[in-house]
Amino acid sequence: MDRNQHSVYLLNYHLVMVVKYRRKVINDEISEYLKHRFVVVGQAYGINLQEWNHDQDHVHVLFRATPHTEMAKFLNAYKSSSSRMVQKTISRNQAISLEISLLDTKLLLN
């Protein structure tokens, strides 16, 4: 349980990011990079990564956040920075696939 001055909270989220058209473009290298970007961007929004799992066409993320976390802003910042950085760092063919099939997200509140 986490605490503020006047409250106690436990906010666990399950985020599922699915590659557009379910294209099989996520390998271990891309998954590790996306995970690293999630941690880096998440620090600015008070988000703590709990668990990360992936398949070739989707990623499951379990994370914790504070009540003041602006989830929409975080997700937009994460998706845009991870897409931009993957295009710069991953080989050209994989980057083209990811650019075409940018991640769609679904967020489930536990």
Short mmCIF file of C-alpha atoms in Angstrom, two decimals:
data_model
loop_
_atom_site.label_atom_id
_atom_site.label_comp_id
_atom_site.label_asym_id
_atom_site.label_seq_id
_atom_site.Cartn_x
_atom_site.Cartn_y
_atom_site.Cartn_z
CA MET A 1 0.00 0.00 0.00
CA ASP A 2 1.20 3.46 -0.89
CA ARG A 3 0.43 6.59 1.09
CA ASN A 4 -0.17 10.29 0.62
CA GLN A 5 -0.59 12.75 3.47
CA HIS A 6 -4.29 11.94 3.87
CA SER A 7 -4.86 8.72 1.98
CA VAL A 8 -3.76 5.16 1.40
CA TYR A 9 -3.99 3.71 -2.09
CA LEU A 10 -3.03 0.75 -4.22
CA LEU A 11 -3.48 1.35 -7.95
CA ASN A 12 -2.42 -1.59 -10.10
CA TYR A 13 -2.87 -1.41 -13.86
CA HIS A 14 -2.74 -4.05 -16.57
CA LEU A 15 -1.85 -2.52 -19.92
CA VAL A 16 -2.11 -4.56 -23.11
CA MET A 17 -0.42 -3.06 -26.16
CA VAL A 18 -1.33 -4.78 -29.41
CA VAL A 19 0.50 -4.24 -32.67
CA LYS A 20 -1.79 -2.88 -35.35
CA TYR A 21 -3.12 -5.65 -37.60
CA ARG A 22 -1.55 -8.12 -35.13
CA ARG A 23 1.67 -8.10 -37.14
CA LYS A 24 4.40 -10.22 -35.59
CA VAL A 25 7.16 -7.62 -35.22
CA ILE A 26 8.08 -7.71 -31.52
CA ASN A 27 11.23 -9.72 -30.85
CA ASP A 28 13.32 -9.83 -27.66
CA GLU A 29 15.43 -6.84 -28.70
CA ILE A 30 12.43 -4.63 -29.42
CA SER A 31 10.66 -5.81 -26.26
CA GLU A 32 13.67 -4.92 -24.09
CA TYR A 33 13.90 -1.53 -25.71
CA LEU A 34 10.17 -0.85 -25.24
CA LYS A 35 10.47 -1.97 -21.61
CA HIS A 36 13.40 0.41 -21.05
CA ARG A 37 11.45 3.30 -22.59
CA PHE A 38 8.45 2.44 -20.37
CA VAL A 39 10.63 2.70 -17.25
CA VAL A 40 12.30 5.94 -18.36
CA VAL A 41 9.08 7.72 -19.35
CA GLY A 42 7.21 6.23 -16.38
CA GLN A 43 9.61 7.78 -13.87
CA ALA A 44 8.45 11.25 -14.88
CA TYR A 45 4.82 10.25 -14.21
CA GLY A 46 5.29 8.35 -10.94
CA ILE A 47 4.80 4.93 -12.54
CA ASN A 48 6.56 1.78 -11.31
CA LEU A 49 6.87 -1.22 -13.60
CA GLN A 50 5.91 -4.48 -11.86
CA GLU A 51 5.96 -7.01 -14.68
CA TRP A 52 6.56 -7.09 -18.45
CA ASN A 53 5.72 -9.96 -20.83
CA HIS A 54 5.55 -10.03 -24.61
CA ASP A 55 4.66 -12.14 -27.58
CA GLN A 56 5.37 -11.34 -31.22
CA ASP A 57 2.24 -9.22 -31.63
CA HIS A 58 1.45 -7.84 -28.17
CA VAL A 59 2.89 -6.78 -24.81
CA HIS A 60 1.40 -7.17 -21.32
CA VAL A 61 2.51 -4.64 -18.71
CA LEU A 62 1.62 -4.64 -15.02
CA PHE A 63 2.43 -1.39 -13.27
CA ARG A 64 1.56 0.80 -10.30
CA ALA A 65 0.73 4.49 -10.33
CA THR A 66 -0.31 7.27 -8.00
CA PRO A 67 -3.81 8.80 -7.89
CA HIS A 68 -2.40 11.96 -9.48
CA THR A 69 -0.91 10.19 -12.50
CA GLU A 70 -2.30 11.55 -15.75
CA MET A 71 -2.63 8.21 -17.52
CA ALA A 72 -3.61 9.57 -20.95
CA LYS A 73 -0.64 11.94 -21.02
CA PHE A 74 1.71 9.18 -19.90
CA LEU A 75 0.46 6.74 -22.56
CA ASN A 76 0.73 9.38 -25.29
CA ALA A 77 4.26 10.31 -24.18
CA TYR A 78 5.29 6.65 -24.03
CA LYS A 79 3.82 5.67 -27.38
CA SER A 80 5.29 8.64 -29.24
CA SER A 81 8.77 8.40 -27.69
CA SER A 82 9.03 4.63 -28.03
CA SER A 83 7.90 4.70 -31.65
CA ARG A 84 10.29 7.52 -32.51
CA MET A 85 13.24 5.90 -30.75
CA VAL A 86 12.59 2.42 -32.15
CA GLN A 87 12.62 3.89 -35.64
CA LYS A 88 16.04 5.43 -34.94
CA THR A 89 17.71 2.47 -33.24
CA ILE A 90 16.27 -0.72 -34.72
CA SER A 91 17.16 -1.92 -38.21
CA ARG A 92 15.35 -0.18 -41.06
CA ASN A 93 13.07 -3.11 -42.02
CA GLN A 94 11.83 -3.60 -38.47
CA ALA A 95 11.39 0.14 -37.99
CA ILE A 96 9.19 0.35 -41.08
CA SER A 97 7.01 -2.47 -39.75
CA LEU A 98 6.67 -0.76 -36.37
CA GLU A 99 5.94 2.61 -37.96
CA ILE A 100 3.11 1.10 -40.00
CA SER A 101 1.80 -0.91 -37.08
CA LEU A 102 2.07 1.46 -34.14
CA LEU A 103 0.86 -0.01 -30.87
CA ASP A 104 -2.81 0.18 -29.91
CA THR A 105 -3.43 0.14 -26.17
CA LYS A 106 -6.04 -1.20 -23.80
CA LEU A 107 -5.86 -0.37 -20.13
CA LEU A 108 -7.53 -2.48 -17.45
CA LEU A 109 -7.84 -1.22 -13.90
CA ASN A 110 -7.44 -4.04 -11.38
#
